[in-house]
mmCIF file of C-alpha atoms and ligand atoms in Angstrom:
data_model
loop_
_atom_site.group_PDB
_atom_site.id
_atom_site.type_symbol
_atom_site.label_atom_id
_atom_site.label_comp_id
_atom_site.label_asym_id
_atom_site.label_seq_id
_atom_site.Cartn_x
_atom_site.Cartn_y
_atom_site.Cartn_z
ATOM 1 C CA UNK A 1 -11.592 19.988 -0.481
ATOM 2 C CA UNK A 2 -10.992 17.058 1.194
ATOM 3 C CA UNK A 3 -8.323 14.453 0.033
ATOM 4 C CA UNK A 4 -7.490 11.073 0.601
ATOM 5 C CA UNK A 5 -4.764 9.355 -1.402
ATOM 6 C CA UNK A 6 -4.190 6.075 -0.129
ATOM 7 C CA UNK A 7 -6.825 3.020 0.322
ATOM 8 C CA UNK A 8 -7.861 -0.437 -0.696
ATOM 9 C CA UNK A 9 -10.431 -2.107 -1.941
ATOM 10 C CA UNK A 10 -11.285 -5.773 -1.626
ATOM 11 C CA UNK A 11 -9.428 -6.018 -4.850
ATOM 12 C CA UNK A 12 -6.517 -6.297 -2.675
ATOM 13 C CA UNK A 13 -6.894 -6.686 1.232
ATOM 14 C CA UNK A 14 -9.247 -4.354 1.659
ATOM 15 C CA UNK A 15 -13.277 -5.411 2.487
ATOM 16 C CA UNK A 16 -15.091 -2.960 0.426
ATOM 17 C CA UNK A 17 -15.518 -3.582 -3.153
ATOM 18 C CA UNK A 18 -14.018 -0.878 -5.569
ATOM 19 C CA UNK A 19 -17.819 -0.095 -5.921
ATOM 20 C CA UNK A 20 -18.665 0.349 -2.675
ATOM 21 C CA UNK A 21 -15.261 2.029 -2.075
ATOM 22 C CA UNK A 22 -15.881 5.244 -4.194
ATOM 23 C CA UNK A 23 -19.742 5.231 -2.473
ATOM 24 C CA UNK A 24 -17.881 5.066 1.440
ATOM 25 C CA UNK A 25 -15.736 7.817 0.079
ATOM 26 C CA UNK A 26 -18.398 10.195 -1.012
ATOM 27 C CA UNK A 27 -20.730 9.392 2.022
ATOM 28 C CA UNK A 28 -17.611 10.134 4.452
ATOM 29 C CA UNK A 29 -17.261 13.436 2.747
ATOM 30 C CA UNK A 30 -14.224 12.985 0.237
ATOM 31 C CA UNK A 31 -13.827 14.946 -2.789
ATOM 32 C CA UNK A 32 -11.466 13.381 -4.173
ATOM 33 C CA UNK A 33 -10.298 9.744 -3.180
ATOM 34 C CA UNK A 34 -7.191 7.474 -5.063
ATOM 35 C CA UNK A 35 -7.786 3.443 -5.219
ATOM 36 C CA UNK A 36 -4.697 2.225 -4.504
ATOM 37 C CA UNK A 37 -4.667 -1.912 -3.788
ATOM 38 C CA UNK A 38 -1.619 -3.602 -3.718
ATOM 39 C CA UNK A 39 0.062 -5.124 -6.571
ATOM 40 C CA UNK A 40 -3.179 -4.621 -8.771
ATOM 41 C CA UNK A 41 -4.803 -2.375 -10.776
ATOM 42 C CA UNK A 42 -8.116 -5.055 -10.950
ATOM 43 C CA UNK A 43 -10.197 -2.476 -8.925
ATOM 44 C CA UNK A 44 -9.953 0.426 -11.244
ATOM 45 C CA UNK A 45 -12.508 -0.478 -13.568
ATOM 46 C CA UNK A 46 -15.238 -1.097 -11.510
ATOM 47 C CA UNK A 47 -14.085 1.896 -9.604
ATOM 48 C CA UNK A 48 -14.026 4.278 -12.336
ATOM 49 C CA UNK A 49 -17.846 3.246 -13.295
ATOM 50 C CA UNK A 50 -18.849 3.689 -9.825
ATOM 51 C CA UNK A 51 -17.758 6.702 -8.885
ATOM 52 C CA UNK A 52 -20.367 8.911 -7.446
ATOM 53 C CA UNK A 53 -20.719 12.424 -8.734
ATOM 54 C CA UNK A 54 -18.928 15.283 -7.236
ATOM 55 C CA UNK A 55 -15.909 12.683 -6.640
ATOM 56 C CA UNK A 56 -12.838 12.666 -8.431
ATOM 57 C CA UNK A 57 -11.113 9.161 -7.972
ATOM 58 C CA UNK A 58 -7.219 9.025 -8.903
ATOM 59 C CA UNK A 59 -6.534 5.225 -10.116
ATOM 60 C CA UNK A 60 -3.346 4.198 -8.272
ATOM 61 C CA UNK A 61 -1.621 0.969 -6.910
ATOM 62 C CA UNK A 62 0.799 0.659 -3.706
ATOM 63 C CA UNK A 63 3.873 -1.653 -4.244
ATOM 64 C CA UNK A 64 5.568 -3.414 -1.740
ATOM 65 C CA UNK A 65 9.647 -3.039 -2.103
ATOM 66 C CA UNK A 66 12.830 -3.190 -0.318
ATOM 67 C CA UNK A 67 15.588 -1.527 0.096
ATOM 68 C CA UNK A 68 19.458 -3.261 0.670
ATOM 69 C CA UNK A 69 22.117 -1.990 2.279
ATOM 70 C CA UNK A 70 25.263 -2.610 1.559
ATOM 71 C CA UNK A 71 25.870 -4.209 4.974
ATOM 72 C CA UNK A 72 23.087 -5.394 7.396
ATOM 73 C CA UNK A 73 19.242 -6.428 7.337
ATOM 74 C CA UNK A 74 17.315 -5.408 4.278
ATOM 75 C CA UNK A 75 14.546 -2.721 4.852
ATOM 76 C CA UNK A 76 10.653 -2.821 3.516
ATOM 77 C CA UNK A 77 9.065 0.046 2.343
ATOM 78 C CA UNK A 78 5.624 0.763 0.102
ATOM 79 C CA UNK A 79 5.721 2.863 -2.582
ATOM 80 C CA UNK A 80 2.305 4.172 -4.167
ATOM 81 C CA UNK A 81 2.013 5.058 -7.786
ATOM 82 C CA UNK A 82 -0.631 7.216 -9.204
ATOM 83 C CA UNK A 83 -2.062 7.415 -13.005
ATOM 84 C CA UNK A 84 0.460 5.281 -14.398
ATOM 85 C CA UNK A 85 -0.331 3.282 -17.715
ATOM 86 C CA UNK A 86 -1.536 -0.160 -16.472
ATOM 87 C CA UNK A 87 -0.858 -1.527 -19.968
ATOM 88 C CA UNK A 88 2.986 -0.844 -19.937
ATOM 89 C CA UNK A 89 4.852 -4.134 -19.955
ATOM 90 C CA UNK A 90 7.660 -3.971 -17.206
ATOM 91 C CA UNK A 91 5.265 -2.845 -14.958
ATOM 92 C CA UNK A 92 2.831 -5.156 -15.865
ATOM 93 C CA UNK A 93 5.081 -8.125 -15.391
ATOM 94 C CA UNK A 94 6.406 -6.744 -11.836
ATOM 95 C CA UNK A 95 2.818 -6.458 -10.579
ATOM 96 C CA UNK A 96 2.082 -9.757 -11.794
ATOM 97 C CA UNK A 97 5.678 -11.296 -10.536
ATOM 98 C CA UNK A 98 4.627 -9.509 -7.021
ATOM 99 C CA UNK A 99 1.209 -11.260 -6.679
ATOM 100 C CA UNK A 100 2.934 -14.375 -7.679
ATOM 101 C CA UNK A 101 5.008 -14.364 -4.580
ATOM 102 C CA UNK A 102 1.832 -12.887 -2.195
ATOM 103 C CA UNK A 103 0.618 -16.266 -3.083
ATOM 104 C CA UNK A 104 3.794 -18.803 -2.633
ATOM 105 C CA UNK A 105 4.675 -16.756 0.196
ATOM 106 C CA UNK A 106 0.973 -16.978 1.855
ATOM 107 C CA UNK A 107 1.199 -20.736 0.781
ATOM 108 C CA UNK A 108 4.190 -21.251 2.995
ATOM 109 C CA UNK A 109 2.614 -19.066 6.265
ATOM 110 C CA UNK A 110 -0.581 -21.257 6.186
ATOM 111 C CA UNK A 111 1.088 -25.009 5.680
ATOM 112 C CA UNK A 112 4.481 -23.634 8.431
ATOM 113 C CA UNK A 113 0.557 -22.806 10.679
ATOM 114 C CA UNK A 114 -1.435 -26.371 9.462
ATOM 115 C CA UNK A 115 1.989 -28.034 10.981
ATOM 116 C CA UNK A 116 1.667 -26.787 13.734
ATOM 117 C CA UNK A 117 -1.831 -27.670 14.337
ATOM 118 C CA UNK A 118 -3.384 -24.344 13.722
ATOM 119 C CA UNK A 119 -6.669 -24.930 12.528
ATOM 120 C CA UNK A 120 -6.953 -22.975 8.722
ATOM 121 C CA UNK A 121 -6.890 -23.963 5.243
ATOM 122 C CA UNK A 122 -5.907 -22.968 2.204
ATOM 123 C CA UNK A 123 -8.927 -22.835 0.622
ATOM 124 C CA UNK A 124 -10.126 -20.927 2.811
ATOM 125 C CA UNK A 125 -7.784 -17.605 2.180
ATOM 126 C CA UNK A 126 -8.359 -18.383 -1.247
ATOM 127 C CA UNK A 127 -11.967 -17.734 -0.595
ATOM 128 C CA UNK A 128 -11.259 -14.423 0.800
ATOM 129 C CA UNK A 129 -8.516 -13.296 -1.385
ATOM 130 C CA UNK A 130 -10.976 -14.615 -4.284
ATOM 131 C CA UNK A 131 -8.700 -13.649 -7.684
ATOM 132 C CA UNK A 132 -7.026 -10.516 -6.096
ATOM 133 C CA UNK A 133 -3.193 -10.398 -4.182
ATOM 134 C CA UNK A 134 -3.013 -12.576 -1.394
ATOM 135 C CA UNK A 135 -2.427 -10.410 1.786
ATOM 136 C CA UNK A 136 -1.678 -11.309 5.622
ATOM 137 C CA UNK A 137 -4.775 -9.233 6.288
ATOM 138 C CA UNK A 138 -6.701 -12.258 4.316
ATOM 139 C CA UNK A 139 -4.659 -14.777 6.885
ATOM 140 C CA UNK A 140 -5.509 -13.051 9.913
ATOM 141 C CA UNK A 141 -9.400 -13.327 9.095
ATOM 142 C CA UNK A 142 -9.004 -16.870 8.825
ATOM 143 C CA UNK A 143 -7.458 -16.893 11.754
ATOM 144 C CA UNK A 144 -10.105 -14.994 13.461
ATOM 145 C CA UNK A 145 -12.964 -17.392 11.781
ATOM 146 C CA UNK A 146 -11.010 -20.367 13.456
ATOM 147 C CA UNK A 147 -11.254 -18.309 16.535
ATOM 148 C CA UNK A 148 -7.726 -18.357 17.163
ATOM 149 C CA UNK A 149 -7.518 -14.832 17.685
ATOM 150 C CA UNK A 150 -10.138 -12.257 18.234
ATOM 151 C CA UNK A 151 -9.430 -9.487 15.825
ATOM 152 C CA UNK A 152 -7.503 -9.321 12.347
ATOM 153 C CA UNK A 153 -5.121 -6.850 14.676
ATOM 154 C CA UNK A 154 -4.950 -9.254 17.221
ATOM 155 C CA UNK A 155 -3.397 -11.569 14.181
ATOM 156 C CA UNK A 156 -0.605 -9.088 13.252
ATOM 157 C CA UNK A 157 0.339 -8.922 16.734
ATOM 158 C CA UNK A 158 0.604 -13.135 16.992
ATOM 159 C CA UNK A 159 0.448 -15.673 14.690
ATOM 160 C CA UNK A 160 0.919 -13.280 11.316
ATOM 161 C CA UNK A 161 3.340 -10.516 13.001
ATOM 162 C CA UNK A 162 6.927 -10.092 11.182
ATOM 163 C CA UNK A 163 8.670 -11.845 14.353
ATOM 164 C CA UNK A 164 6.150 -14.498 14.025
ATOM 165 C CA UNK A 165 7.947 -18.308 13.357
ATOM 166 C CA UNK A 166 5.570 -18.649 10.645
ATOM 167 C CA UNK A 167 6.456 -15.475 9.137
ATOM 168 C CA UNK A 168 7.734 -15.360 5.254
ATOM 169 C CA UNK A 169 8.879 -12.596 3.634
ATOM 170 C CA UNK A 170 7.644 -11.576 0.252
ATOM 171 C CA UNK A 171 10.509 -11.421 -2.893
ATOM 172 C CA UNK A 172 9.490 -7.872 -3.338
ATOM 173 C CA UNK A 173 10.657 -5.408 -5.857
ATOM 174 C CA UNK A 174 14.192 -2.858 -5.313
ATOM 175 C CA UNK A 175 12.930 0.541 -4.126
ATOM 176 C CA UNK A 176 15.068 2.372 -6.946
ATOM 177 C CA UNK A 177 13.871 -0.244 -9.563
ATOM 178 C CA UNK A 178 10.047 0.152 -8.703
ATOM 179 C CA UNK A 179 10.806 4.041 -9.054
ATOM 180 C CA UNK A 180 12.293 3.754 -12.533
ATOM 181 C CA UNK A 181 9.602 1.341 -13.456
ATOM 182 C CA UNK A 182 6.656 3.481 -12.408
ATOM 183 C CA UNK A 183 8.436 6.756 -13.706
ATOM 184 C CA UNK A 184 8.556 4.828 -17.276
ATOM 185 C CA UNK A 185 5.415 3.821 -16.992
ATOM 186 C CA UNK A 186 3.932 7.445 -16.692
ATOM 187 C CA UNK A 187 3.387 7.180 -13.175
ATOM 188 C CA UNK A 188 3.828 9.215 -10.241
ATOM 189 C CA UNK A 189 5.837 7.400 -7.285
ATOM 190 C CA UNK A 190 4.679 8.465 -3.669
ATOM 191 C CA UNK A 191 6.966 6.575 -0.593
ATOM 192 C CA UNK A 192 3.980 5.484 1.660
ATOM 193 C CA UNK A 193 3.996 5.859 5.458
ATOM 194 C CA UNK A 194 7.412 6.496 5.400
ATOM 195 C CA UNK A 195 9.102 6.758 8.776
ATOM 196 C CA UNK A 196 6.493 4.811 10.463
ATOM 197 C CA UNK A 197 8.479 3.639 13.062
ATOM 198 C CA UNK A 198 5.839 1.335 14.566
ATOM 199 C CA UNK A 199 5.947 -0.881 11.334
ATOM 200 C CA UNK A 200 9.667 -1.773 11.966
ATOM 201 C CA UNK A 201 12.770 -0.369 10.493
ATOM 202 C CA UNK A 202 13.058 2.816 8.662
ATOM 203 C CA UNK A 203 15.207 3.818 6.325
ATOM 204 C CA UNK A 204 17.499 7.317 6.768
ATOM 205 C CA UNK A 205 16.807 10.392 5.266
ATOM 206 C CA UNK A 206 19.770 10.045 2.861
ATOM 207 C CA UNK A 207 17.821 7.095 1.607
ATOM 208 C CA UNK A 208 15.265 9.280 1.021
ATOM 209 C CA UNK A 209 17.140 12.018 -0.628
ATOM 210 C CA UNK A 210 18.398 9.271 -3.135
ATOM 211 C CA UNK A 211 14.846 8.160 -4.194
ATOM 212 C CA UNK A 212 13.853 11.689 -4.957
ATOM 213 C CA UNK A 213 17.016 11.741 -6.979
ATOM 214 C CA UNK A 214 16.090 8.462 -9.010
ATOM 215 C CA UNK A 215 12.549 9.977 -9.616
ATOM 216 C CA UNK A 216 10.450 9.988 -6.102
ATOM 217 C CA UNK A 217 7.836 12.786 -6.132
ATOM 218 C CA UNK A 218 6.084 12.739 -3.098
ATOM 219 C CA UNK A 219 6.001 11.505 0.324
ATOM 220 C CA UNK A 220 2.963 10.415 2.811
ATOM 221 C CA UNK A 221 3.757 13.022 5.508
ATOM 222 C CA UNK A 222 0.133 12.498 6.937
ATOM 223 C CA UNK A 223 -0.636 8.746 7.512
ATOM 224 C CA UNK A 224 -2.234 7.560 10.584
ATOM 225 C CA UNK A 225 0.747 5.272 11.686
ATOM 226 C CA UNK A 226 3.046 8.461 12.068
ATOM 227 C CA UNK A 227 3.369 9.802 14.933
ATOM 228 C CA UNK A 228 3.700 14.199 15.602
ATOM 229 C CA UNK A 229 7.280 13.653 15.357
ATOM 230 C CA UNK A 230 7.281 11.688 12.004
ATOM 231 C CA UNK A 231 5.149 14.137 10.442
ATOM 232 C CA UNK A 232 7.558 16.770 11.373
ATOM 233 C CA UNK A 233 10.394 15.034 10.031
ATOM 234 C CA UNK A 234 8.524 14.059 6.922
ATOM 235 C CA UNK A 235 7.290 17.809 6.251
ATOM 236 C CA UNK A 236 10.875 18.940 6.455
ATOM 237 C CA UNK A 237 12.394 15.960 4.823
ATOM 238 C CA UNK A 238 9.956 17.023 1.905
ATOM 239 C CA UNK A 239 10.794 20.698 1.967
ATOM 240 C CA UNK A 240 14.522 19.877 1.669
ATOM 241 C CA UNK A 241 14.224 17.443 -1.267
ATOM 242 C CA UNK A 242 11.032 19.457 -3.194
ATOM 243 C CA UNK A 243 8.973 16.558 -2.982
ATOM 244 C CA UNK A 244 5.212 16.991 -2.535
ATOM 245 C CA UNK A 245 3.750 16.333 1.166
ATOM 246 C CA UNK A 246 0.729 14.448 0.522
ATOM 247 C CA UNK A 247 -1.430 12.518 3.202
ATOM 248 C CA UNK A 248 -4.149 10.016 3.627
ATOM 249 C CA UNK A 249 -5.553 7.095 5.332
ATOM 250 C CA UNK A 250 -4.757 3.950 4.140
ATOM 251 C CA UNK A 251 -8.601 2.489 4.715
ATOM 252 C CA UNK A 252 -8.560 -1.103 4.388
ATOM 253 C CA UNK A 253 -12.382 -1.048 5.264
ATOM 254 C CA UNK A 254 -12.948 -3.755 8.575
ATOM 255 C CA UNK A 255 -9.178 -5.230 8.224
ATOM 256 C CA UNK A 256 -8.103 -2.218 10.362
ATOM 257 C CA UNK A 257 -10.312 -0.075 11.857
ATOM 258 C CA UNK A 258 -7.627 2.794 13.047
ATOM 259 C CA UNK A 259 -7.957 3.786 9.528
ATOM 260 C CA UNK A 260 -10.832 4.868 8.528
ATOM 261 C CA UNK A 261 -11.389 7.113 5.157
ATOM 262 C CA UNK A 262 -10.163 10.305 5.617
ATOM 263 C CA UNK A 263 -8.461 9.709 8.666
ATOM 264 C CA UNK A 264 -5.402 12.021 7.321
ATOM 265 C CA UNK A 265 -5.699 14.470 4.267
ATOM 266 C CA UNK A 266 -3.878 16.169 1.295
ATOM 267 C CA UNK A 267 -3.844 19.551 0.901
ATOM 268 C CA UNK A 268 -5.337 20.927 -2.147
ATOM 269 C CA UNK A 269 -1.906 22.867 -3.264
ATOM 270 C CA UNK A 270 -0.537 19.583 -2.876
ATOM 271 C CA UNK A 271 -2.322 17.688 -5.135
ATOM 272 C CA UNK A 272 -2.602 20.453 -7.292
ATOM 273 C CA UNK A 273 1.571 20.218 -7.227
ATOM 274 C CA UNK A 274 1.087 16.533 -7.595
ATOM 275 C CA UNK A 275 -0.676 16.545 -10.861
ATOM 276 C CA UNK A 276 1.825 19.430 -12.065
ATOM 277 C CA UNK A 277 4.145 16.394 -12.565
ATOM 278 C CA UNK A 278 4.136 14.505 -16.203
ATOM 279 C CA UNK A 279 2.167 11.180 -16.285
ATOM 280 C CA UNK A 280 0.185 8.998 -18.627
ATOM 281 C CA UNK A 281 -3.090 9.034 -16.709
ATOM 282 C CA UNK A 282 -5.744 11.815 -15.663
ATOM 283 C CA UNK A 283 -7.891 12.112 -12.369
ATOM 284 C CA UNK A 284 -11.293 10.398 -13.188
ATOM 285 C CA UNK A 285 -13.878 13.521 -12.924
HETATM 286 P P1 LIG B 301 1.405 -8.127 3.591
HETATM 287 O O1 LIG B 301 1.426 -7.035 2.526
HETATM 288 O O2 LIG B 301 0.728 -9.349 3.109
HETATM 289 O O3 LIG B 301 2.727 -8.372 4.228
HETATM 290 O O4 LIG B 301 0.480 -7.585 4.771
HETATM 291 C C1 LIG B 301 0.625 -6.283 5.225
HETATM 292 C C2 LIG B 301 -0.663 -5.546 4.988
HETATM 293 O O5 LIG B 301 -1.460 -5.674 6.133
HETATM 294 C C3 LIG B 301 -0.508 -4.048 4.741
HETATM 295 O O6 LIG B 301 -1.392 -3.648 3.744
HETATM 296 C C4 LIG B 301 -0.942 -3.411 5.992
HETATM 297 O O7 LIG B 301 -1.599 -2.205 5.765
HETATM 298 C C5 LIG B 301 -1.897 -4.422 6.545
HETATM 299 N N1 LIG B 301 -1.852 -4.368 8.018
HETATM 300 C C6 LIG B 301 -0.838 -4.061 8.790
HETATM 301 N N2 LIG B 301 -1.172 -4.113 10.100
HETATM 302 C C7 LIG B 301 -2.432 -4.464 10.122
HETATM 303 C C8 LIG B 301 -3.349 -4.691 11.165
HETATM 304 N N3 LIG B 301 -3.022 -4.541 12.448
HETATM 305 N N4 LIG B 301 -4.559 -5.060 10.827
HETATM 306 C C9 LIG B 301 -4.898 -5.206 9.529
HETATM 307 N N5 LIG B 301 -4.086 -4.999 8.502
HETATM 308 C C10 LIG B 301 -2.867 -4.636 8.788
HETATM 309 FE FE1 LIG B 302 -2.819 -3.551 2.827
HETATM 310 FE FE1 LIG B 303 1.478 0.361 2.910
HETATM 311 ZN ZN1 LIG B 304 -1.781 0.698 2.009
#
């Protein structure tokens, strides 16, 4: 069995449609594959009527949140949430709140880059972002069609990186809040990638030991921007707390090619620990 829990679809910032998504994930071999764009469940329908034979696909969404200390700089971190009930009304109104400030946010990036002479629009990223979550991914391949730089990873590593000038951060949810919500939703809260260090801060283990006690199930032990090390500390961190060790690739189709589907897997006891947990939804089979 071969298990990937984590990747987008140009519903979000990924580049293949949800259709061509569940096709990709057959044809590299998956047998069972989650949809998981951010902010948005808009891919899961056209997903769901997609999906090949022989491939179970697990309708999910990955939030962006933060977490506050008490003193000091405020950390980001992405939560996934599987088979929750897209109808329920706080989460509803979060997701739609979060896209809200993708876009104001994105706004802000592209005039702070038009000011400074950079040649994009804003019409342009809303031609690539079309009705879905506006991403930096979808800057970064307007930046690459203006031939600032030559690659979208090029962009994150300029212009659209954190410690860029024309960097804005996004108003995104509280960590413990996003777990409540999701948990009252039906849903099944994963912490995504979480000690990749090469992303930027991390939060501490007793962090993480306090999420599993507001309602965490899972962490992303196998991602591909952990390193042997972080997947050791992950697997034990998970062990400790009796959270399930899930992994997967976070394919964003060509917006980052180090990721591509199947990259990193999830045992089957894993998932079969996963779906153990109460939620509203069922694996699409
Ligand atoms: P945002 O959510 O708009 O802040 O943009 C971050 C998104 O860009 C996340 O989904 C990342 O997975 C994605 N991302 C991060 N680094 C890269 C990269 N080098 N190339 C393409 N996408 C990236
Ligand atoms: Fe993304
Ligand atoms: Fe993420
Ligand atoms: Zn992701």
């Amino acid at each position: 069995m071969r298990i990937d829990l984590h990747t987008h679809s140009d519903a979000s910032d990924g580049t293949d449609t949800p259709a061509e998504l569940v096709a990709n994930a057959r044809a590299a071999g998956l047998d069972v594959v989650a949809i998981t764009d951010h902010d948005t469940t808009a891919g899961w329908d056209e997903a769901i009527a997609a999906r090949p034979d022989g491939l179970t696909l697990v309708p999910g969404a990955e939030f962006s949140c933060r977490w506050q200390p008490e003193q000091g700089r405020r950390i980001s971190l992405h939560l996934l949430g599987y088979l929750f009930d897209r109808h329920d009304i706080a989460l509803r109104a979060e997701r739609a709140r979060l896209r809200e400030t993708r876009l104001t946010r994105g706004r802000t990036m592209v005039e702070r880059m038009v000011a400074d002479g950079v040649p994009i629009t804003w019409a342009q990223i809303e031609a690539l972002a079309g009705t879905g979550p506006v991403g930096r991914p979808h800057l970064g391949r307007a930046l690459v069609a203006a031939g600032v730089v030559d690659s979208v990873d090029a962009a994150f590593a300029g212009p659209i990186s954190s410690r860029s000038p024309y960097y804005e951060p996004k108003a995104d949810t509280d960590v413990f809040t996003m777990i409540r919500l999701l948990r009252a939703a039906g849903g099944l809260p994963v912490f995504a990638h979480p000690i990749a260090t090469r992303r930027g801060p991390t939060v501490s283990d007793e962090v993480v030991a306090e999420m599993a006690a507001a309602g965490l199930v899972g962490l992303e032990v196998d991602h591909p921007d952990h390193g042997p090390d972080d997947r050791a500390r992950a697997v034990g961190l998970a062990r400790e707390l009796g959270l399930v060790a899930t992994g997967s690739s976070d394919y964003h189709g060509t917006n980052k090619t180090r990721n591509p589907l199947g990259a990193c897997l999830t045992e089957p006891e894993q998932f079969g620990a996963l779906l153990e947990h109460a939620c509203a939804g069922e694996p699409v089979r």
